GROMACS .gro file of C-alpha atoms in nm:
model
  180
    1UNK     CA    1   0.000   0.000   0.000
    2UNK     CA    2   0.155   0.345  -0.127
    3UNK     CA    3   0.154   0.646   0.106
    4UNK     CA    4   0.043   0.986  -0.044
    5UNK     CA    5   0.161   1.299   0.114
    6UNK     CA    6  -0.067   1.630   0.051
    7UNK     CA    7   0.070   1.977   0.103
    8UNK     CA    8  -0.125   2.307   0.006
    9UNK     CA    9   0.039   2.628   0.029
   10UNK     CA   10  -0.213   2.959   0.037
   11UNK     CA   11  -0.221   3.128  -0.270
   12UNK     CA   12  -0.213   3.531  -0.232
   13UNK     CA   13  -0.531   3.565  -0.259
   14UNK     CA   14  -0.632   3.360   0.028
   15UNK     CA   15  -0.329   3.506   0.236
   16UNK     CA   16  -0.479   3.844   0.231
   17UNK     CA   17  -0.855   3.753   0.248
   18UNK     CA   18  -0.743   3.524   0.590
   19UNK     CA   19  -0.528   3.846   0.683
   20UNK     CA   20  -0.815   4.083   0.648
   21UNK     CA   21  -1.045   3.863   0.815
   22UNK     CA   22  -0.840   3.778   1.145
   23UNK     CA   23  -0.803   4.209   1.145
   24UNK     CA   24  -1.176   4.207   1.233
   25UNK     CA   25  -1.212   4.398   0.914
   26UNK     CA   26  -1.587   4.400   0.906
   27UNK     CA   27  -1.766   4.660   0.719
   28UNK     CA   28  -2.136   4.677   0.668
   29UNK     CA   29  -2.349   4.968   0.469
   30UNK     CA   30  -2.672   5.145   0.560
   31UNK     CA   31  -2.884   5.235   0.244
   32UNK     CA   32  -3.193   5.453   0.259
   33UNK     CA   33  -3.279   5.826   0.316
   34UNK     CA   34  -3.099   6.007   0.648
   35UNK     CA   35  -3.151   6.268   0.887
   36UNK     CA   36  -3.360   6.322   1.177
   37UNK     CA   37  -3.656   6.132   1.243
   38UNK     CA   38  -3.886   6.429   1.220
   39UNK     CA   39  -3.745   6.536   0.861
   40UNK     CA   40  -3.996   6.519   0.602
   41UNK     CA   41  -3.785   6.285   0.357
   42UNK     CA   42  -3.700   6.021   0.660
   43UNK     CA   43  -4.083   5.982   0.717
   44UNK     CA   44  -4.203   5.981   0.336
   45UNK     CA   45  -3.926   5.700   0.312
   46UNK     CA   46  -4.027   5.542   0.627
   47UNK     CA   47  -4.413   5.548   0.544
   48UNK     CA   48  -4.357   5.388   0.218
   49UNK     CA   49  -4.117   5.100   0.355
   50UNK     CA   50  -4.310   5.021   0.652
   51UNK     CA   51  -4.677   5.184   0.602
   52UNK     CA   52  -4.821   5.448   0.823
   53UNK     CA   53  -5.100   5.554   1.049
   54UNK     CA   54  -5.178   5.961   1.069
   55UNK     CA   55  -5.416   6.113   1.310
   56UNK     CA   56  -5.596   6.356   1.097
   57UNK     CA   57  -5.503   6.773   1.262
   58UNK     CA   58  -5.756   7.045   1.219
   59UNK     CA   59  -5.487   7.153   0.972
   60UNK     CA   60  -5.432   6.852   0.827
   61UNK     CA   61  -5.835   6.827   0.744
   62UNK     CA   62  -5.797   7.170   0.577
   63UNK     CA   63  -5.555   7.101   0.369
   64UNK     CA   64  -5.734   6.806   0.240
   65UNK     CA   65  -6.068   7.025   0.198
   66UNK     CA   66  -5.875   7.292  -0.001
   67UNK     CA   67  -5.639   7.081  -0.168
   68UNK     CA   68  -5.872   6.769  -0.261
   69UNK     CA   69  -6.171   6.862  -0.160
   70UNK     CA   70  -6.230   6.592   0.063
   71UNK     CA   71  -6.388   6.637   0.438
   72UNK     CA   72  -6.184   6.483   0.682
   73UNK     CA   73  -6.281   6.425   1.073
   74UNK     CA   74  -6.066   6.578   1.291
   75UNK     CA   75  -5.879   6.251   1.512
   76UNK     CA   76  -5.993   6.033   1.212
   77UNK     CA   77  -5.710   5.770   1.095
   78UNK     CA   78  -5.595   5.767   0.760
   79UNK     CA   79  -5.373   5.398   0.707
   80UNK     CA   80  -5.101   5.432   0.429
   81UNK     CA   81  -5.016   5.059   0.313
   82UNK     CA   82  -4.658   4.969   0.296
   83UNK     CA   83  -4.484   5.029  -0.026
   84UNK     CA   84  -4.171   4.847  -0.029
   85UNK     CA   85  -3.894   5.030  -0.250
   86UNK     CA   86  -3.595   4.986   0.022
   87UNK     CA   87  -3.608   4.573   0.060
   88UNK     CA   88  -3.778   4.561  -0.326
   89UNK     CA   89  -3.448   4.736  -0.455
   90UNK     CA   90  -3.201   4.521  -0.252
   91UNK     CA   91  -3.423   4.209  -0.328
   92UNK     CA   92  -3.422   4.233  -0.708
   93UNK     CA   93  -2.987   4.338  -0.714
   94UNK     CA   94  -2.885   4.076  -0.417
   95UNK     CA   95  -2.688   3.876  -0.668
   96UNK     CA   96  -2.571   4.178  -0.865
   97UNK     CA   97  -2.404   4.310  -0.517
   98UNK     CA   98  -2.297   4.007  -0.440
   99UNK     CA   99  -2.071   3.962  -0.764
  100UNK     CA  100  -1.964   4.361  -0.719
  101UNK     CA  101  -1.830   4.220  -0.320
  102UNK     CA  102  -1.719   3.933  -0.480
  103UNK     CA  103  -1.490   4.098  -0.783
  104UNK     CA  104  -1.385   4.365  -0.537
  105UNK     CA  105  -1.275   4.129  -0.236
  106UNK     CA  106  -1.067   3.961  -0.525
  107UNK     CA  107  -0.922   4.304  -0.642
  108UNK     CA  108  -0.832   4.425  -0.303
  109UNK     CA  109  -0.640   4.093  -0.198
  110UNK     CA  110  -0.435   4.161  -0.555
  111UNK     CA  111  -0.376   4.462  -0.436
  112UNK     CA  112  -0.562   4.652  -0.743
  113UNK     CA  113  -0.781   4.834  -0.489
  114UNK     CA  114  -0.772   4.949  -0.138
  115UNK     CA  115  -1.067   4.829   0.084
  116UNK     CA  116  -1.169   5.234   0.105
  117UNK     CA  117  -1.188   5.210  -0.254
  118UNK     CA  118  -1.375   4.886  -0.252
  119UNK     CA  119  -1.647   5.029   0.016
  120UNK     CA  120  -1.705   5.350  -0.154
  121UNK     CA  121  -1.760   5.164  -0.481
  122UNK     CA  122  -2.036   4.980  -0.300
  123UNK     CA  123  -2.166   5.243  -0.092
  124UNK     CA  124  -2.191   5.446  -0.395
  125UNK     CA  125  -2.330   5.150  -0.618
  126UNK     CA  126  -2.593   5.029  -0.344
  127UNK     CA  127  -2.741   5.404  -0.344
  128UNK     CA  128  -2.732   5.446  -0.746
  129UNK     CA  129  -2.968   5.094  -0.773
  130UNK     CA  130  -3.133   5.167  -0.494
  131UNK     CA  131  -3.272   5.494  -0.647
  132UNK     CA  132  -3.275   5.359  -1.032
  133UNK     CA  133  -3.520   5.113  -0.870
  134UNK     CA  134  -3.714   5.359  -0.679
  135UNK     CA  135  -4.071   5.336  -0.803
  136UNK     CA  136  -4.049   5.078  -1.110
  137UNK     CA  137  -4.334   4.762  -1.061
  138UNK     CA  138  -4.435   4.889  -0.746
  139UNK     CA  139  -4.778   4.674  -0.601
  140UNK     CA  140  -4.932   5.037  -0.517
  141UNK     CA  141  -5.298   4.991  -0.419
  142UNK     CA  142  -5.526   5.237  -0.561
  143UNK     CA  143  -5.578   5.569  -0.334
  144UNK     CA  144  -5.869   5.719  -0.369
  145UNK     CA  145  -5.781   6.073  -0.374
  146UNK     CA  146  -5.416   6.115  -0.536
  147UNK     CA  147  -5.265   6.071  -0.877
  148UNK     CA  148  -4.943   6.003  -0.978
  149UNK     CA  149  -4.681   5.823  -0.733
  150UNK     CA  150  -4.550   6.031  -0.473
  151UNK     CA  151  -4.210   5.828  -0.455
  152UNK     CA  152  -4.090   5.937  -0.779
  153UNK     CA  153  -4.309   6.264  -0.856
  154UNK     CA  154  -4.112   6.520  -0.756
  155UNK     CA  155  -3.715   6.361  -0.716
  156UNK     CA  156  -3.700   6.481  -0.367
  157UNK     CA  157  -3.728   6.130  -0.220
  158UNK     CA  158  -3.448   5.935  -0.533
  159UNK     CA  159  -3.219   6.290  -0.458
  160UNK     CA  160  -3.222   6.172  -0.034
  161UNK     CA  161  -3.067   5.815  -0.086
  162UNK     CA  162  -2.755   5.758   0.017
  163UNK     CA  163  -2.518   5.494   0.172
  164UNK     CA  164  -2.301   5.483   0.484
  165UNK     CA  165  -2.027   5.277   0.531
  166UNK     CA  166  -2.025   5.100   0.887
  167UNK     CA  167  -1.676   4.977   0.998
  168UNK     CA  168  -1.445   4.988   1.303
  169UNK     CA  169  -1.362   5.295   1.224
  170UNK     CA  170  -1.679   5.440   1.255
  171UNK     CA  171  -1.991   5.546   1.078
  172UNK     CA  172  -1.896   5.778   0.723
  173UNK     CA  173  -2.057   6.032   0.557
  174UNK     CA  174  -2.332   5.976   0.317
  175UNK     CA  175  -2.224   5.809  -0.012
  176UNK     CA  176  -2.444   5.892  -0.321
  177UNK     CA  177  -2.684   6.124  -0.134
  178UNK     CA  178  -2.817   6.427  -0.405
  179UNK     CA  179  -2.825   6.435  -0.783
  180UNK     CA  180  -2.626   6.124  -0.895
   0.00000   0.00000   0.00000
């Protein structure tokens, strides 16, 4: 019976990849629209994603008089369904991001790219999708007193995405935020 002795040696590649990982190199991004949670854009986004539930004001039920000439109640409840655009965008592109990690992880360990290059690509690449998607094949049930659809009607909503990069380092500035 013959013996057979096995030896691997680590390519580059994997040398760097097991280097960055034992550096606790972890990096995560945060896509969607920032800024306080009273801003107008953080609760248009917010009410889309997740749905909504508004206590009708006494200025609120003008507004709606004068505006669409519909009589509200004062303390009435008006429900806003959820409109996914956040998880629908990141749904549809999962394995297009995955291949952009993918290609990049590979460029950094050949050292074509520094991982600050590498996250800003993404960052900036997870915002651009995110707002090309923003409003296409949307499930929007019918509301009875609006036209048009007020994710994409005016831009102010696609203009507010933007991308931060999450590492030990700390949070960054928004990546892809404004007229892309």
């Amino acid at each position: 019976m013959a013996k057979l002795k096995v030896t691997s040696t680590p390519t580059k590649l994997g040398k760097e990849l097991l280097s960055q990982a034992k550096q606790g190199n972890k990096v995560s991004f945060r896509v969607g629209v920032f800024g306080s949670d009273d801003s107008t854009q953080v609760k248009k986004a917010a009410s889309h994603e997740f749905g909504a539930e508004i206590k009708v004001t006494k200025k609120m039920r003008g507004y709606f008089m004068a505006k669409f000439g519909v009589p509200l109640k004062v303390g009435s409840i008006i429900k806003i369904p959820a409109r996914k655009w956040l998880t629908l965008a990141f749904e549809r592109n999962r394995d297009y991001f995955n291949q952009l990690i993918k290609v990049n992880m590979k460029k950094v360990a050949e050292g074509r790219m520094t991982v600050e290059e590498s996250n800003n690509i993404i960052a900036i690449t997870l915002a651009e999708v995110t707002k090309e998607e923003l409003g296409q094949d949307m499930n929007n049930p019918p509301i009875k007193y609006r036209k048009g659809t007020p994710l994409v009607d005016t831009g102010d909503m696609r203009r507010s995405i933007g991308t931060k990069i999450v590492s030990r380092k700390g949070v960054s500035k928004t990546h892809g935020y404004g007229d892309d």
